[in-house]
Coordinates of C-alpha atoms in Angstrom, one line a residue:
M52 CA 84.2 52.8 57.1
P53 CA 81.0 51.6 58.4
S54 CA 77.8 53.1 57.3
R55 CA 76.0 55.4 59.4
P56 CA 72.3 55.6 60.0
E57 CA 70.7 58.1 57.7
A58 CA 69.5 60.2 60.4
D59 CA 73.2 60.8 61.4
D60 CA 74.2 60.8 57.9
P61 CA 71.8 63.6 56.0
R62 CA 71.9 64.4 52.5
L63 CA 73.8 67.7 51.8
G64 CA 70.4 69.3 50.6
D65 CA 69.0 68.9 53.8
V66 CA 71.7 70.8 56.0
S67 CA 73.2 74.0 56.3
E68 CA 76.5 75.3 54.3
G69 CA 78.0 75.9 57.7
R70 CA 77.4 72.2 58.7
I71 CA 79.0 70.9 55.4
L72 CA 82.2 73.1 56.0
Q73 CA 82.3 72.4 59.8
A74 CA 82.6 68.6 58.9
I75 CA 85.2 69.3 56.3
L76 CA 87.5 71.7 58.4
T77 CA 87.2 69.7 61.6
R78 CA 89.1 67.1 59.4
T79 CA 91.7 68.9 57.9
P80 CA 93.9 70.8 60.7
A81 CA 95.9 73.8 59.6
A82 CA 99.9 73.4 58.9
S83 CA 102.3 75.3 61.1
H84 CA 103.3 77.7 58.2
T85 CA 99.4 78.6 58.1
L86 CA 99.0 82.2 59.6
I87 CA 95.6 82.6 59.0
G88 CA 93.5 79.5 58.1
P89 CA 89.7 79.1 57.3
G90 CA 87.5 81.7 58.4
D91 CA 88.3 84.9 56.7
D92 CA 88.0 85.8 53.1
A93 CA 91.6 84.3 52.4
A94 CA 94.3 82.3 54.1
V95 CA 97.6 83.6 54.9
I96 CA 100.5 81.4 54.3
A97 CA 104.2 82.0 55.2
T98 CA 106.7 81.6 52.5
P99 CA 110.0 81.8 53.7
S100 CA 111.6 81.7 50.3
G101 CA 109.5 84.8 48.9
T102 CA 108.4 82.5 46.1
V103 CA 105.3 80.6 45.6
V104 CA 104.9 77.9 43.2
A105 CA 100.9 77.4 42.1
T106 CA 99.2 74.8 40.1
T107 CA 95.3 73.7 39.9
D108 CA 93.5 70.8 38.7
T109 CA 89.7 69.7 38.3
L110 CA 88.3 66.4 38.7
V111 CA 84.7 65.9 37.5
H112 CA 82.6 63.0 37.8
G113 CA 82.3 61.0 34.7
P114 CA 85.4 61.8 33.0
D115 CA 87.8 61.9 35.8
F116 CA 86.3 59.3 38.3
R117 CA 83.2 57.3 38.8
L118 CA 81.4 57.1 42.1
A119 CA 80.9 53.4 41.7
W120 CA 84.5 53.0 41.7
S121 CA 85.8 55.8 44.2
S122 CA 85.0 56.3 47.5
G123 CA 84.9 59.8 49.0
Y124 CA 88.3 59.2 50.7
D125 CA 89.7 57.8 47.4
L126 CA 88.6 61.0 45.6
G127 CA 90.0 63.1 48.3
W128 CA 93.4 61.2 48.4
K129 CA 93.6 61.6 44.4
S130 CA 92.3 65.0 44.4
A131 CA 95.3 65.9 46.6
A132 CA 98.0 63.7 45.1
V133 CA 97.5 64.9 41.6
N134 CA 98.2 68.4 42.8
L135 CA 101.0 67.7 44.9
A136 CA 102.8 66.0 42.0
D137 CA 102.7 69.3 40.0
I138 CA 104.2 71.3 42.9
A139 CA 107.0 68.4 43.4
A140 CA 107.7 68.6 39.7
M141 CA 109.0 72.2 39.9
G142 CA 111.3 71.2 42.6
A143 CA 109.3 72.8 45.3
R144 CA 107.6 71.6 48.6
P145 CA 104.0 71.6 48.8
T146 CA 102.6 73.9 51.7
A147 CA 98.9 74.5 50.8
L148 CA 95.8 73.4 49.1
L149 CA 92.6 75.3 48.4
V150 CA 89.6 73.0 47.5
A151 CA 86.5 74.1 45.8
L152 CA 83.5 71.4 45.8
A153 CA 80.5 71.6 43.7
V154 CA 78.4 68.9 45.2
P155 CA 74.8 67.5 44.5
R156 CA 72.2 67.7 47.1
D157 CA 71.6 64.2 47.4
L158 CA 75.2 63.4 48.5
R159 CA 75.4 62.4 52.1
L160 CA 77.3 64.1 54.7
S161 CA 79.5 61.3 55.4
F162 CA 81.0 61.4 51.6
V163 CA 82.4 65.1 52.2
E164 CA 83.8 63.9 55.5
R165 CA 85.5 61.2 54.0
L166 CA 86.5 63.4 51.0
A167 CA 88.1 65.6 53.7
D168 CA 89.8 62.5 55.5
G169 CA 91.4 61.6 52.0
F170 CA 93.0 65.1 51.6
R171 CA 94.2 65.2 55.3
D172 CA 95.9 61.6 55.0
A173 CA 97.3 62.2 51.4
C174 CA 99.2 65.4 52.7
A175 CA 100.5 63.7 55.7
A176 CA 101.4 60.6 53.7
L177 CA 102.8 62.5 50.8
A178 CA 103.8 66.1 51.7
P179 CA 104.0 66.3 55.6
G180 CA 103.5 69.9 56.5
C181 CA 100.9 70.6 53.7
A182 CA 97.4 71.1 54.5
V183 CA 93.9 72.5 53.2
V184 CA 94.0 75.9 54.0
G185 CA 90.6 77.3 52.4
G186 CA 88.4 77.0 49.4
D187 CA 84.6 77.1 48.2
L188 CA 81.5 75.2 48.4
T189 CA 78.4 75.3 46.0
V190 CA 75.8 73.1 44.7
S191 CA 75.8 71.1 41.2
D192 CA 74.2 68.5 39.7
V193 CA 77.6 67.0 38.9
L194 CA 80.0 66.2 41.7
T195 CA 83.0 68.4 41.0
V196 CA 86.5 68.8 42.9
A197 CA 88.9 71.7 42.0
V198 CA 92.1 71.9 43.9
T199 CA 94.7 74.8 43.7
A200 CA 98.0 73.7 45.3
L201 CA 100.8 76.0 46.5
G202 CA 104.4 75.3 47.0
D203 CA 107.9 76.8 48.3
L204 CA 110.9 76.6 46.4
E205 CA 113.1 77.1 49.7
G206 CA 115.6 78.8 47.9
R207 CA 116.1 76.6 44.7
V208 CA 115.3 77.7 41.2
A209 CA 112.4 76.2 39.6
V210 CA 112.7 73.1 37.5
T211 CA 111.0 73.4 34.2
R212 CA 110.4 71.3 31.3
S213 CA 112.6 73.3 29.1
G214 CA 115.9 72.7 30.5
A215 CA 117.0 69.2 29.0
R216 CA 120.3 69.2 27.5
V217 CA 122.0 67.0 24.9
G218 CA 123.9 64.4 26.7
D219 CA 121.6 64.4 29.9
V220 CA 120.4 61.2 31.1
V221 CA 116.5 60.9 31.1
A222 CA 115.3 59.2 34.6
V223 CA 112.2 58.4 36.4
A224 CA 111.0 58.3 39.8
G225 CA 107.7 56.3 40.8
E226 CA 105.9 54.0 38.7
L227 CA 104.7 53.9 35.1
G228 CA 101.7 52.1 33.6
H229 CA 100.1 50.7 36.9
A230 CA 97.3 53.3 37.1
A231 CA 96.6 52.4 33.3
H232 CA 96.5 48.8 34.4
G233 CA 93.8 49.8 37.1
L234 CA 91.8 51.7 34.6
A235 CA 91.8 48.7 32.4
V236 CA 90.6 46.5 35.4
L237 CA 87.8 48.9 36.1
F238 CA 86.3 49.0 32.6
G239 CA 87.1 45.3 32.0
R240 CA 85.7 43.8 35.2
F241 CA 83.2 46.2 37.0
R242 CA 80.7 47.3 34.4
D243 CA 77.3 46.2 33.8
G244 CA 77.0 47.2 29.9
D245 CA 78.0 50.9 30.1
V246 CA 77.2 51.4 33.9
P247 CA 79.9 51.0 36.2
V248 CA 79.2 48.7 39.1
P249 CA 81.2 48.8 42.6
V250 CA 84.6 46.8 42.9
D251 CA 84.0 43.5 44.2
V252 CA 87.9 42.8 45.4
S253 CA 86.9 38.9 45.7
K254 CA 87.0 39.3 41.7
L255 CA 90.6 40.7 41.7
A256 CA 93.4 38.5 40.3
A257 CA 96.9 38.5 41.7
G258 CA 98.5 42.2 40.9
E259 CA 95.0 44.0 40.4
S260 CA 94.7 45.1 43.9
A261 CA 98.0 47.1 43.6
A262 CA 96.9 48.4 40.0
L263 CA 93.5 49.6 41.4
A264 CA 95.4 51.3 44.2
A265 CA 97.3 53.2 41.7
Q266 CA 94.6 54.5 39.7
L267 CA 92.1 55.2 42.5
R268 CA 94.6 56.4 45.4
P269 CA 98.2 57.3 43.8
S270 CA 101.2 57.8 45.8
P271 CA 103.6 59.9 43.7
P272 CA 107.3 60.4 45.1
I273 CA 106.4 63.8 46.2
G274 CA 109.6 64.5 48.1
L275 CA 111.8 63.7 45.3
G276 CA 111.0 66.7 43.6
A277 CA 112.9 68.8 45.8
V278 CA 115.7 66.3 45.8
A279 CA 115.8 66.2 42.2
A280 CA 116.2 70.1 42.0
T281 CA 118.9 70.0 44.7
A282 CA 121.0 67.3 42.7
G283 CA 120.8 69.4 39.5
A284 CA 118.0 68.2 37.6
T285 CA 118.0 70.2 34.4
A286 CA 114.3 69.6 33.7
M287 CA 111.4 67.9 35.1
M288 CA 107.7 67.2 34.8
D289 CA 105.0 65.1 36.4
V290 CA 103.7 62.1 34.1
S291 CA 100.1 62.6 34.4
D292 CA 99.1 62.0 30.6
G293 CA 101.4 59.0 29.9
L294 CA 105.0 59.0 29.1
A295 CA 104.8 59.1 25.6
L296 CA 102.7 62.6 25.7
D297 CA 104.5 64.0 28.4
A298 CA 108.3 63.2 27.2
R299 CA 107.1 64.7 23.7
R300 CA 106.3 67.7 25.7
M301 CA 109.5 68.1 27.5
A302 CA 111.6 67.4 24.3
A303 CA 109.5 70.1 22.3
A304 CA 110.1 72.6 25.0
S305 CA 113.8 71.7 25.4
D306 CA 114.4 71.7 21.5
V307 CA 115.7 68.1 21.8
T308 CA 115.2 64.7 21.1
I309 CA 114.4 62.1 24.0
A310 CA 115.4 58.7 23.1
L311 CA 114.2 55.8 25.9
D312 CA 115.4 52.3 26.3
R313 CA 112.6 50.1 26.0
S314 CA 114.6 47.4 28.2
A315 CA 114.4 50.1 31.3
L316 CA 110.6 50.3 30.9
G317 CA 109.6 47.2 32.7
D318 CA 107.6 44.2 32.1
D319 CA 104.9 46.2 30.0
P320 CA 106.7 49.2 28.2
E321 CA 103.7 49.9 25.9
R322 CA 101.6 50.2 28.9
A323 CA 104.5 52.3 30.8
I324 CA 104.8 54.5 27.5
A325 CA 100.9 55.2 26.8
G326 CA 99.3 54.7 30.2
G327 CA 98.7 58.2 32.4
E328 CA 97.8 59.2 35.9
D329 CA 100.7 57.4 37.9
H330 CA 102.2 60.9 38.5
A331 CA 105.7 59.8 38.4
L332 CA 108.4 62.4 38.1
L333 CA 110.2 62.6 34.9
A334 CA 113.5 64.4 35.1
T335 CA 116.9 65.2 33.0
F336 CA 120.1 65.1 34.9
P337 CA 123.9 65.6 33.7
E338 CA 125.7 62.6 33.2
G339 CA 127.1 61.2 36.4
I340 CA 124.2 62.6 38.3
L341 CA 121.4 60.4 39.5
P342 CA 119.9 61.2 43.0
P343 CA 118.2 58.1 45.0
G344 CA 114.9 57.0 44.0
F345 CA 115.5 57.8 40.2
R346 CA 116.4 55.3 37.5
V347 CA 117.7 56.1 34.0
I348 CA 115.2 55.2 31.1
G349 CA 117.1 56.8 28.2
R350 CA 119.1 59.8 27.0
V351 CA 118.6 63.3 25.5
R352 CA 119.8 63.6 21.9
P353 CA 120.3 66.3 19.7
R354 CA 117.0 67.4 18.2
G355 CA 115.9 65.3 15.1
A356 CA 112.9 64.4 13.1
E357 CA 111.1 62.9 16.1
D358 CA 110.5 64.3 19.7
L359 CA 110.6 60.8 21.0
L360 CA 112.2 57.6 20.2
C361 CA 112.4 54.1 21.8
D362 CA 115.1 52.0 21.0
D363 CA 115.8 54.3 18.1
L364 CA 112.4 53.9 16.5
P365 CA 109.5 56.7 16.4
V366 CA 106.8 55.9 19.3
D367 CA 103.3 55.7 17.8
L368 CA 101.6 55.6 21.1
S369 CA 100.5 58.9 22.0
G370 CA 99.7 59.2 25.6
W371 CA 96.2 60.2 27.5
D372 CA 93.9 62.8 25.8
P373 CA 90.7 63.0 27.7
Y374 CA 88.9 64.6 24.7
R375 CA 90.1 62.0 22.4
D376 CA 90.7 58.9 24.3
W377 CA 87.8 58.4 27.1
D378 CA 85.2 56.9 24.8
S379 CA 87.6 54.6 23.4
V380 CA 88.4 53.5 26.7
A381 CA 85.1 53.2 28.1
G382 CA 84.3 51.4 25.2

């Protein structure tokens, strides 16, 4: 997007809250099931099934994204995608997003316009019918995007992470390890000492552009959440913190052991197991049931000494923990 003259792109501290909100809301049209949208104290959303699935996620500048690497559009897209994936992982259809922004005064108006464009386009591409229906705006020294997502089960029973049964197949929809590859590219190529520098696409090697897209603008298979639930998934969750950590969570919740097949994890099994932020859907299905879009990566076994095995060996890789791992990645 071409840069605008500063006169047409004021800093947020130089304009009113009303103008900022207008810039956002004109870019995020209401969905058909939005009975009352932005403008009142709260939105009203139709829920035909009578059940609402809700989740929330917060992205903070520093630990969750860097402005040197993420455009406003990237940030809006990713903020939507990570929340849509959590709704899909319950077997629901995303219906609405509530977005709370804490923004620095010196940020340009064009940034929040592009942020809104990212939200709009992510919803249109990943979860048609979902839209931003409201939120909040405040000032902060640190850019923060907090999103609450709502979904409709449409008569289905919610699929939790605690339902995996012995004999089930373990399957995944979406990519594993690509976002971690993208993060490694960012930290490896686009830093000057400890300072992130803007991405120069001319420096990208073959395959790195796709890895960066997976990190900065993920496209999880949102529609397959409802497909899995309809097909009879016994357990499901969003792989946000890496297969190692999230599969352990599913195994512990279900009181089983999950045994992965290394040969089913692609060309880089370690990165597939340990990497996070792809937001693939991890699910278990009864033997003989595997809906389109899912591929088998393992089996559910009776509870043993380990929550997680790979080729019958304990998995040492632990997955992504921002409180423990960020400094090691950044360093």
